mmCIF file of C-alpha atoms in Angstrom:
data_model
loop_
_atom_site.group_PDB
_atom_site.id
_atom_site.type_symbol
_atom_site.label_atom_id
_atom_site.label_comp_id
_atom_site.label_asym_id
_atom_site.label_seq_id
_atom_site.Cartn_x
_atom_site.Cartn_y
_atom_site.Cartn_z
ATOM 1 C CA MET A 1 12.126 -67.952 24.310
ATOM 2 C CA ILE A 2 8.884 -69.921 24.529
ATOM 3 C CA GLU A 3 6.885 -66.879 23.428
ATOM 4 C CA GLN A 4 8.911 -66.850 20.219
ATOM 5 C CA ILE A 5 8.235 -70.524 19.518
ATOM 6 C CA SER A 6 4.454 -70.238 19.872
ATOM 7 C CA PHE A 7 2.306 -70.259 16.761
ATOM 8 C CA PRO A 8 2.643 -66.882 15.048
ATOM 9 C CA THR A 9 -1.089 -66.180 14.887
ATOM 10 C CA GLN A 10 -1.062 -64.839 18.455
ATOM 11 C CA SER A 11 0.811 -61.695 17.520
ATOM 12 C CA ILE A 12 -0.909 -61.456 14.152
ATOM 13 C CA GLN A 13 -4.339 -61.649 15.776
ATOM 14 C CA LEU A 14 -3.535 -58.539 17.785
ATOM 15 C CA GLU A 15 -2.630 -56.683 14.591
ATOM 16 C CA ASN A 16 -5.724 -57.917 12.772
ATOM 17 C CA ARG A 17 -8.084 -56.870 15.567
ATOM 18 C CA ALA A 18 -7.188 -53.264 14.900
ATOM 19 C CA GLN A 19 -7.538 -53.782 11.160
ATOM 20 C CA SER A 20 -10.813 -55.711 11.396
ATOM 21 C CA THR A 21 -12.805 -52.518 11.885
ATOM 22 C CA GLU A 22 -11.319 -51.148 8.676
ATOM 23 C CA ASN A 23 -11.352 -54.331 6.559
ATOM 24 C CA SER A 24 -13.960 -56.979 5.945
ATOM 25 C CA GLY A 25 -13.810 -60.307 7.819
ATOM 26 C CA LYS A 26 -12.633 -62.231 4.777
ATOM 27 C CA SER A 27 -9.551 -60.189 4.106
ATOM 28 C CA SER A 28 -8.425 -60.117 7.739
ATOM 29 C CA PHE A 29 -8.650 -63.916 8.037
ATOM 30 C CA SER A 30 -6.850 -64.429 4.747
ATOM 31 C CA ASP A 31 -4.190 -61.906 5.765
ATOM 32 C CA MET A 32 -3.728 -63.677 9.088
ATOM 33 C CA LEU A 33 -3.443 -67.043 7.361
ATOM 34 C CA LYS A 34 -1.000 -65.717 4.795
ATOM 35 C CA LYS A 35 1.204 -64.086 7.449
ATOM 36 C CA SER A 36 1.161 -67.255 9.519
ATOM 37 C CA LEU A 37 2.238 -69.399 6.579
ATOM 38 C CA GLU A 38 4.947 -66.896 5.698
ATOM 39 C CA ALA A 39 6.235 -67.070 9.281
ATOM 40 C CA VAL A 40 6.336 -70.877 9.120
ATOM 41 C CA ASN A 41 8.156 -70.732 5.792
ATOM 42 C CA GLU A 42 10.673 -68.197 7.126
ATOM 43 C CA ALA A 43 11.370 -70.398 10.156
ATOM 44 C CA GLN A 44 11.978 -73.390 7.859
ATOM 45 C CA LEU A 45 14.313 -71.358 5.641
ATOM 46 C CA ASN A 46 16.210 -70.009 8.646
ATOM 47 C CA SER A 47 16.641 -73.530 9.989
ATOM 48 C CA ASP A 48 17.942 -74.696 6.614
ATOM 49 C CA ARG A 49 20.388 -71.768 6.387
ATOM 50 C CA LEU A 50 21.793 -72.448 9.844
ATOM 51 C CA THR A 51 22.043 -76.193 9.233
ATOM 52 C CA ASN A 52 23.880 -75.661 5.951
ATOM 53 C CA ALA A 53 26.208 -73.135 7.580
ATOM 54 C CA LEU A 54 27.040 -75.590 10.361
ATOM 55 C CA ALA A 55 27.646 -78.390 7.863
ATOM 56 C CA ALA A 56 29.925 -76.101 5.835
ATOM 57 C CA GLY A 57 32.050 -75.441 8.908
ATOM 58 C CA GLN A 58 31.100 -71.787 9.323
ATOM 59 C CA ASN A 59 31.099 -70.088 12.709
ATOM 60 C CA VAL A 60 27.600 -71.147 13.849
ATOM 61 C CA GLU A 61 26.777 -72.371 17.327
ATOM 62 C CA LEU A 62 25.229 -75.836 17.533
ATOM 63 C CA HIS A 63 22.611 -74.727 20.047
ATOM 64 C CA ASP A 64 21.415 -71.978 17.669
ATOM 65 C CA VAL A 65 20.979 -74.578 14.926
ATOM 66 C CA MET A 66 19.049 -76.907 17.219
ATOM 67 C CA ILE A 67 16.798 -74.105 18.502
ATOM 68 C CA ALA A 68 16.013 -72.980 14.955
ATOM 69 C CA ALA A 69 15.260 -76.573 13.917
ATOM 70 C CA GLN A 70 12.935 -77.124 16.886
ATOM 71 C CA LYS A 71 11.179 -73.807 16.284
ATOM 72 C CA ALA A 72 10.602 -74.711 12.635
ATOM 73 C CA SER A 73 9.395 -78.177 13.604
ATOM 74 C CA ILE A 74 6.930 -76.887 16.193
ATOM 75 C CA LEU A 75 5.564 -74.247 13.829
ATOM 76 C CA LEU A 76 5.095 -76.839 11.097
ATOM 77 C CA GLU A 77 3.346 -79.245 13.468
ATOM 78 C CA ALA A 78 1.031 -76.458 14.663
ATOM 79 C CA THR A 79 0.238 -75.522 11.063
ATOM 80 C CA VAL A 80 -0.589 -79.128 10.182
ATOM 81 C CA GLU A 81 -2.834 -79.405 13.256
ATOM 82 C CA PHE A 82 -4.571 -76.163 12.297
ATOM 83 C CA ARG A 83 -5.158 -77.514 8.795
ATOM 84 C CA ASN A 84 -6.521 -80.780 10.202
ATOM 85 C CA LYS A 85 -8.946 -78.916 12.472
ATOM 86 C CA VAL A 86 -10.159 -76.738 9.599
ATOM 87 C CA ILE A 87 -10.744 -79.802 7.424
ATOM 88 C CA GLU A 88 -12.518 -81.564 10.282
ATOM 89 C CA ALA A 89 -14.767 -78.546 10.861
ATOM 90 C CA TYR A 90 -15.548 -78.313 7.134
ATOM 91 C CA GLN A 91 -16.463 -81.991 7.010
ATOM 92 C CA GLU A 92 -18.685 -81.573 10.065
ATOM 93 C CA VAL A 93 -20.500 -78.657 8.439
ATOM 94 C CA MET A 94 -20.975 -80.667 5.244
ATOM 95 C CA ARG A 95 -22.552 -83.527 7.273
ATOM 96 C CA MET A 96 -25.150 -81.191 8.789
ATOM 97 C CA GLN A 97 -28.674 -81.627 7.558
ATOM 98 C CA ILE A 98 -30.630 -78.555 6.587
#
């Protein structure tokens, strides 16, 4: 289960390595980023669907709802940390003297 919770770029990186010989570096990074954000969005939507189903009294197990919520939370936190590191790296590059 932990492998499924990890940030989705691990599996996407394996796919992009094969494609990187065919595509330029820009498109493979943008594809990886887009797929990662789509995976985070899908996890959030799945969590919302399960939470709403539980609140409506449908036949949904509580542990499934909690797992989906934690997965969505961890993916979102990892995405925010990734964004922060990218911004920090950009700022560091901009501070460099030529």
